[in-house]
PDB file of C-alpha atoms in Angstrom:
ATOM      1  CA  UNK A   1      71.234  57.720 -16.252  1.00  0.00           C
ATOM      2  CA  UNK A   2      68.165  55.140 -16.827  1.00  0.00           C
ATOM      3  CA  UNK A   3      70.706  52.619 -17.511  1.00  0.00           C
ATOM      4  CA  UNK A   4      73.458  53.466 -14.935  1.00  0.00           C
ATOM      5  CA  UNK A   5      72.795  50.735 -11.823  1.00  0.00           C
ATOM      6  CA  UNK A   6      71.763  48.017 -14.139  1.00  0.00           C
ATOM      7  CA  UNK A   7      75.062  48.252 -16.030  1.00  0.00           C
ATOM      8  CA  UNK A   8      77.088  48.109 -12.106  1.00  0.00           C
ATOM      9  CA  UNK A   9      74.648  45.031 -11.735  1.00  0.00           C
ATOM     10  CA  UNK A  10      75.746  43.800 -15.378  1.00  0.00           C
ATOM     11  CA  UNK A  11      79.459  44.746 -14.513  1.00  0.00           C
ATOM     12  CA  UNK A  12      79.713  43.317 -11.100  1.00  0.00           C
ATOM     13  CA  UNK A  13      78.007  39.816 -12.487  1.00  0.00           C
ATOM     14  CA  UNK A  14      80.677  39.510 -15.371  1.00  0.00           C
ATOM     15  CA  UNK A  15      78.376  40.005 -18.165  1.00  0.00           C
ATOM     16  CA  UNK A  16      80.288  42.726 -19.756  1.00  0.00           C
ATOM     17  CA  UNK A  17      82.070  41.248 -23.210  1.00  0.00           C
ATOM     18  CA  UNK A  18      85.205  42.783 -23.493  1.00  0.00           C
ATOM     19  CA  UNK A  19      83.765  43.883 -26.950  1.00  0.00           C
ATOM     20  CA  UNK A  20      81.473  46.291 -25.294  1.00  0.00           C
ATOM     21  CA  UNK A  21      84.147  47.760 -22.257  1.00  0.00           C
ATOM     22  CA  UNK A  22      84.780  51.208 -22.998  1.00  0.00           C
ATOM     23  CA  UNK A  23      82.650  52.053 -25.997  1.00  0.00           C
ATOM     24  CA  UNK A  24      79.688  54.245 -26.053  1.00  0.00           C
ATOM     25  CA  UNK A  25      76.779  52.277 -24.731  1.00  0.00           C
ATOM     26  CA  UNK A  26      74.362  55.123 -26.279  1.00  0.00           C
ATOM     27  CA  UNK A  27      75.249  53.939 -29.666  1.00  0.00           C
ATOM     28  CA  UNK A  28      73.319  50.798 -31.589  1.00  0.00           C
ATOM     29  CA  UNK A  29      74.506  47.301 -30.805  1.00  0.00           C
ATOM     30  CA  UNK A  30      75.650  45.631 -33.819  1.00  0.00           C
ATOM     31  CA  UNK A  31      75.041  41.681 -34.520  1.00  0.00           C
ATOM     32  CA  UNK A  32      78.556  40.687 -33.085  1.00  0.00           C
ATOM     33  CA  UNK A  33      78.079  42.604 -29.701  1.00  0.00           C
ATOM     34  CA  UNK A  34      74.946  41.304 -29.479  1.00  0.00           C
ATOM     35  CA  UNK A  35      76.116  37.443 -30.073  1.00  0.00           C
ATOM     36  CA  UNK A  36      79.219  38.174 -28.063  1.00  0.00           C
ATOM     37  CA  UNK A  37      76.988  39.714 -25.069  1.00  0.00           C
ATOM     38  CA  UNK A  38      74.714  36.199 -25.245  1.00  0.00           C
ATOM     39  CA  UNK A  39      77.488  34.362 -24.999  1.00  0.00           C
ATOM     40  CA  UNK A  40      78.710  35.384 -22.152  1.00  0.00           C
ATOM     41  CA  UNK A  41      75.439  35.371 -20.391  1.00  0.00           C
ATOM     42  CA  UNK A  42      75.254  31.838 -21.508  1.00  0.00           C
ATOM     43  CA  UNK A  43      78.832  30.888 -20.057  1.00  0.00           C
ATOM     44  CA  UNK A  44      78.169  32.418 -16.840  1.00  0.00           C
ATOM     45  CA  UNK A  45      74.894  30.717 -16.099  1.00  0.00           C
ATOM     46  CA  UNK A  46      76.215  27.563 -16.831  1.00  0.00           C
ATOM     47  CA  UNK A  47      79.593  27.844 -16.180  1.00  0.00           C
ATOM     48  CA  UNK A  48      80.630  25.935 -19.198  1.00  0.00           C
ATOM     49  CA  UNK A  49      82.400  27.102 -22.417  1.00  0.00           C
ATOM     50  CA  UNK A  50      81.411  25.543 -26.097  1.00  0.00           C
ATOM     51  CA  UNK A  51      83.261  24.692 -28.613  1.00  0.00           C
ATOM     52  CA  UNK A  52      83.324  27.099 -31.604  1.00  0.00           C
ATOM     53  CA  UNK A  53      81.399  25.560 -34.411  1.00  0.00           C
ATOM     54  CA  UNK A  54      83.640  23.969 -37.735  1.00  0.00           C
ATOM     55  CA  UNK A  55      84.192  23.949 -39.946  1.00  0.00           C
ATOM     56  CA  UNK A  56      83.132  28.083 -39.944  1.00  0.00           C
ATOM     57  CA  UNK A  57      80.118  28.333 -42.620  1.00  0.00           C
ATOM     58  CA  UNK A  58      80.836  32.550 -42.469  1.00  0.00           C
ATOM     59  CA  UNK A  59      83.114  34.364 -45.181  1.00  0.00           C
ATOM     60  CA  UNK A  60      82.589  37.366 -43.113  1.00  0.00           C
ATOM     61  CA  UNK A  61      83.704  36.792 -39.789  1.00  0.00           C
ATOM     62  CA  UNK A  62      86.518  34.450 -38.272  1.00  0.00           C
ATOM     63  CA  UNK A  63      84.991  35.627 -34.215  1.00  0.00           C
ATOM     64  CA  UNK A  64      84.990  32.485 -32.554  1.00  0.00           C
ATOM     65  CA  UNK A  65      82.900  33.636 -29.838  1.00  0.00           C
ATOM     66  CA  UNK A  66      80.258  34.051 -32.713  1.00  0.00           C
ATOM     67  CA  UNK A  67      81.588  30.366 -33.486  1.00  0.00           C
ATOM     68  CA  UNK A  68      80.359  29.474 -30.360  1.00  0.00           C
ATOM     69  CA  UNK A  69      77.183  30.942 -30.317  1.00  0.00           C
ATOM     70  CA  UNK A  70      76.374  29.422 -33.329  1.00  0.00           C
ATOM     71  CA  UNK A  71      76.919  25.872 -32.119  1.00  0.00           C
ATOM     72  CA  UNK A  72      74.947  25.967 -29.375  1.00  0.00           C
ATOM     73  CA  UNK A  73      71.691  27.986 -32.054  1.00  0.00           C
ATOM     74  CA  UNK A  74      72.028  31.040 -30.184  1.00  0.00           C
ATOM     75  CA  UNK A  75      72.580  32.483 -33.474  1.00  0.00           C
ATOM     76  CA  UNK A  76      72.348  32.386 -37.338  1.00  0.00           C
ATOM     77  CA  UNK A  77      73.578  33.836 -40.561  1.00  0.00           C
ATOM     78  CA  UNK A  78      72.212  36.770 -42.612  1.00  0.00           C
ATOM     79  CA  UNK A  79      72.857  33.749 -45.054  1.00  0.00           C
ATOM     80  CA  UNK A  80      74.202  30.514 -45.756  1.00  0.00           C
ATOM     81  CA  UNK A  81      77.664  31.647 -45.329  1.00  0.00           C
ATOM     82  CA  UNK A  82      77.267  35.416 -44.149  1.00  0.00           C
ATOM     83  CA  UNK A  83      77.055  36.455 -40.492  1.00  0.00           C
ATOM     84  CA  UNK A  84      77.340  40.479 -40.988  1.00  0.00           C
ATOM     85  CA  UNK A  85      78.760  41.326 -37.660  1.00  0.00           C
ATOM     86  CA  UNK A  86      78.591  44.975 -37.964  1.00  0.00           C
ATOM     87  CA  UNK A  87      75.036  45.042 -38.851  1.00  0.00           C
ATOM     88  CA  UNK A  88      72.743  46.725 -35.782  1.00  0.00           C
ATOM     89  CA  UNK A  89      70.518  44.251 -34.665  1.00  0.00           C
ATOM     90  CA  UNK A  90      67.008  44.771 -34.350  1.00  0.00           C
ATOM     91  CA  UNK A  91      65.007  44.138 -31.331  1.00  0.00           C
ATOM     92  CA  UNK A  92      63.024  41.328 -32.677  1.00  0.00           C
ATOM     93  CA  UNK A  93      66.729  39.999 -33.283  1.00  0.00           C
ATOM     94  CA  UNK A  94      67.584  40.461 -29.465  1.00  0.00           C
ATOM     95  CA  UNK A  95      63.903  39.169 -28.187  1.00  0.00           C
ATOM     96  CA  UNK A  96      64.719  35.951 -30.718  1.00  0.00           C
ATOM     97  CA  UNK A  97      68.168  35.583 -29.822  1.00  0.00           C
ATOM     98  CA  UNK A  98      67.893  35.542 -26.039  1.00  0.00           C
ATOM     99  CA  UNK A  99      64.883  33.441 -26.403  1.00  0.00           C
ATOM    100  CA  UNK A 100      67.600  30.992 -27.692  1.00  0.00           C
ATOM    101  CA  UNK A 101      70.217  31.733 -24.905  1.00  0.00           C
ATOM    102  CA  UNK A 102      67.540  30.839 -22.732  1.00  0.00           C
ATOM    103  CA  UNK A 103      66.721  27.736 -24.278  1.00  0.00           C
ATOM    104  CA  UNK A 104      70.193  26.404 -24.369  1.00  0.00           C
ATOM    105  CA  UNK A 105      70.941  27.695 -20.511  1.00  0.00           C
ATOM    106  CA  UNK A 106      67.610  25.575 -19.846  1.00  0.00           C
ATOM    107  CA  UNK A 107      66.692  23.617 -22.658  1.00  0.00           C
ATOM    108  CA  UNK A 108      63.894  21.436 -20.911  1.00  0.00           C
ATOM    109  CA  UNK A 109      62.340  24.199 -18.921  1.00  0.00           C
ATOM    110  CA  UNK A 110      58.630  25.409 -20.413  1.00  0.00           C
ATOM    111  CA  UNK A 111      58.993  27.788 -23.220  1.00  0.00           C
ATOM    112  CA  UNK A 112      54.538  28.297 -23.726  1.00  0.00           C
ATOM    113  CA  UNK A 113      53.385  31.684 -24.327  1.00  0.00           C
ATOM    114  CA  UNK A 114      49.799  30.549 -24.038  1.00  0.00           C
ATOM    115  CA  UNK A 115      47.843  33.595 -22.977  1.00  0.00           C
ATOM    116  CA  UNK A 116      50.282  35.917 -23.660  1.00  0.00           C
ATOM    117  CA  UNK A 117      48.576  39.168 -25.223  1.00  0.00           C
ATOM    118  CA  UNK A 118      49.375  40.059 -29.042  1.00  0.00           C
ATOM    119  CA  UNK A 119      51.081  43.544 -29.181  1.00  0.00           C
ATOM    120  CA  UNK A 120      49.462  46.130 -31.084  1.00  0.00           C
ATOM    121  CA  UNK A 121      52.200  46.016 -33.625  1.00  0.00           C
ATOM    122  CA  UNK A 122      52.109  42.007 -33.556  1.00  0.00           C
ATOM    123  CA  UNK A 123      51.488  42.227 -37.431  1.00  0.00           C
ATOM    124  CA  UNK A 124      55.112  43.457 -37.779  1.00  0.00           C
ATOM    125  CA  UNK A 125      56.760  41.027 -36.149  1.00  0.00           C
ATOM    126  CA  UNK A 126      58.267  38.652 -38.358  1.00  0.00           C
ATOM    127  CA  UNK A 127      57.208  35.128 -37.696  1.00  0.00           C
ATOM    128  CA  UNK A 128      60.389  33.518 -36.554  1.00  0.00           C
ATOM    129  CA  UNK A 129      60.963  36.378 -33.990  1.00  0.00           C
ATOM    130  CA  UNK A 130      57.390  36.383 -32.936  1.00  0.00           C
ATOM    131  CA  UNK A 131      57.807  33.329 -30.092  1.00  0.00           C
ATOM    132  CA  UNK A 132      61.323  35.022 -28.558  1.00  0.00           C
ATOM    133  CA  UNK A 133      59.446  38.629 -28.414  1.00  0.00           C
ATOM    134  CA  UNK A 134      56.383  37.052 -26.511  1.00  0.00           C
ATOM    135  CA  UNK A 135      58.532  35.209 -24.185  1.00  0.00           C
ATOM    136  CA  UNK A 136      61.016  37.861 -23.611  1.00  0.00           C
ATOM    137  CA  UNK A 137      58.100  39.879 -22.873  1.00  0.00           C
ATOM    138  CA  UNK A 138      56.137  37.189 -20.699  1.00  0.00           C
ATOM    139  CA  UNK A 139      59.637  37.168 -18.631  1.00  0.00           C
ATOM    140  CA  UNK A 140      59.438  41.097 -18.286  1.00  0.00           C
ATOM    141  CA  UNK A 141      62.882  41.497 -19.571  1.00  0.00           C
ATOM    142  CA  UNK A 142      61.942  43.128 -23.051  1.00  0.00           C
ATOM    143  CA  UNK A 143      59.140  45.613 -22.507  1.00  0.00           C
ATOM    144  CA  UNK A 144      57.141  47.408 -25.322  1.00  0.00           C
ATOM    145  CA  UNK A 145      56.774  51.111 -25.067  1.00  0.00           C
ATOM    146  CA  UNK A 146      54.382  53.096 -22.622  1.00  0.00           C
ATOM    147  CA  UNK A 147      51.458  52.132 -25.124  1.00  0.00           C
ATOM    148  CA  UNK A 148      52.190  48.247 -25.476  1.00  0.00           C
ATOM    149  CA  UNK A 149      54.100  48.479 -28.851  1.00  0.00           C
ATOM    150  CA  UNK A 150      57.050  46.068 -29.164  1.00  0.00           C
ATOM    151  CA  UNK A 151      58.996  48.111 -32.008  1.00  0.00           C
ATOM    152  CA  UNK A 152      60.408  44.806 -33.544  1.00  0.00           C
ATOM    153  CA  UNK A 153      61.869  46.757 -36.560  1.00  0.00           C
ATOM    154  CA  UNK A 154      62.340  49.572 -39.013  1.00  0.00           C
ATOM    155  CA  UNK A 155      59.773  49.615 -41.038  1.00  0.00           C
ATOM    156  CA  UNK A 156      60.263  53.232 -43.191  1.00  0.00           C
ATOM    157  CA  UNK A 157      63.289  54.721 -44.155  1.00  0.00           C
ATOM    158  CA  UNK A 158      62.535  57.318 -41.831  1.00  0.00           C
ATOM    159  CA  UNK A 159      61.806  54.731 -38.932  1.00  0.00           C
ATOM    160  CA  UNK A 160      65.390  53.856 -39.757  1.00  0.00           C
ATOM    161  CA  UNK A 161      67.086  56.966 -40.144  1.00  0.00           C
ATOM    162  CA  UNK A 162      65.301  57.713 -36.579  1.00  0.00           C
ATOM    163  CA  UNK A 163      66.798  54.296 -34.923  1.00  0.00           C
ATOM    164  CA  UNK A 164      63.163  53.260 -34.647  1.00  0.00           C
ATOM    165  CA  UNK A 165      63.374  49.743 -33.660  1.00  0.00           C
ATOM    166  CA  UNK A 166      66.911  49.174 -32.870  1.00  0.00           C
ATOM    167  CA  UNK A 167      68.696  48.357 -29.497  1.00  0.00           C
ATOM    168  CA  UNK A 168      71.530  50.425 -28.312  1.00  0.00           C
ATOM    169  CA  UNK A 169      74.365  48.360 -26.502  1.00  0.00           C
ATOM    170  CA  UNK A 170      73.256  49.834 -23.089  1.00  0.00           C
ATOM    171  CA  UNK A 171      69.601  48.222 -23.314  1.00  0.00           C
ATOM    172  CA  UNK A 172      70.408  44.740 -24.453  1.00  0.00           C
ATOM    173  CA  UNK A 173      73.021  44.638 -21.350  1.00  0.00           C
ATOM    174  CA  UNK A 174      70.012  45.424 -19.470  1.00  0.00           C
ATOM    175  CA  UNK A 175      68.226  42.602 -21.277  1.00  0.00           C
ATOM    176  CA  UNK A 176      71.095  40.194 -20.613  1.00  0.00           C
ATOM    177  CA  UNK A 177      71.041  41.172 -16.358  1.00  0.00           C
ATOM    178  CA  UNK A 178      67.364  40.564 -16.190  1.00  0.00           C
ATOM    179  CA  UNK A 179      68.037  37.206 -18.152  1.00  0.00           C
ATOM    180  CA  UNK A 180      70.625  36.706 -15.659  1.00  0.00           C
ATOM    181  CA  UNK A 181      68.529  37.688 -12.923  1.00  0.00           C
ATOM    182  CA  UNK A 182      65.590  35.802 -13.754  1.00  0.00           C
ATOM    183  CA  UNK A 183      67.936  32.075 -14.697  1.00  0.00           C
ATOM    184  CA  UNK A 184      70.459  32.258 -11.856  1.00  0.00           C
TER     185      UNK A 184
END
């Protein structure tokens, strides 16, 4: 129900991959979704489509809207030449990789998070995510919990078994409106 008008919103502005129509939007959001969902957000703020990138560097996936994504640095691989599309993403993951969607919608706009605060659980942020998460956060359009915590990832097996630091397909829609929202 916390979801429900947000996903109209995200429904009536196009920003619904057909990869995520009729699935449950309870359920984690794997690394594809998530690429496919930034994609889109990126196409309809700009109104342009890219090019997928070649030759394909992934043995793992032939998606070319993860292609495209990848040409324009939206995304990387788990490795050199492995995407792993069905991997849940993580929400340092979705802070970092709409950081990028941002930056190629607007890619001479000001990206500073001078002043922005340090979460509590700054220290388990991984470095490469920890510009995206500020920024996200300094837009308002990925919150930490009711206590400031951003959650960036499992850390414990039991964090993991628990979903502990995960997005589910319904909340990074939500991320990509207020993207929307905020870049339109």
């Amino acid at each position: 129900n916390w979801a429900t008008d947000e996903l109209m919103k995200a429904n009536g502005y196009g920003l619904i991959p057909d990869i995520l129509k009729n699935v449950d939007m309870t359920k984690p959001i794997t690394r594809e979704e998530f690429c496919e969902l930034a994609l889109v957000l990126y196409e309809k703020t700009t109104g342009t489509t890219p090019q997928p990138y070649t030759p394909n560097p992934f043995t793992d996936t032939t998606n070319p809207q993860i292609l495209k994504a990848f040409a324009l640095g939206i995304t990387k691989g788990t490795s050199a030449t492995t995407f792993t599309p069905d991997k849940t993403i993580s929400r340092q993951e979705c802070a970092t990789m709409l950081f990028r969607t941002i930056k190629a919608i607007a890619p001479d706009a000001d990206y500073s998070i001078a002043g922005v605060p340090d979460f509590p659980d700054q220290k388990d942020i991984d470095s490469w995510a920890a510009d995206g998460a500020k920024y996200m956060s300094k837009l308002g359009i990925i919150k930490g919990d009711s206590k400031g915590y951003f959650m960036p990832k499992a850390m414990t097996s039991a964090q993991e078994a628990s979903g502990y630091g995960t997005a589910t397909r319904e909340a990074a829609v939500l991320m990509s409106v207020r993207t929307f929202e905020v870049k339109r």
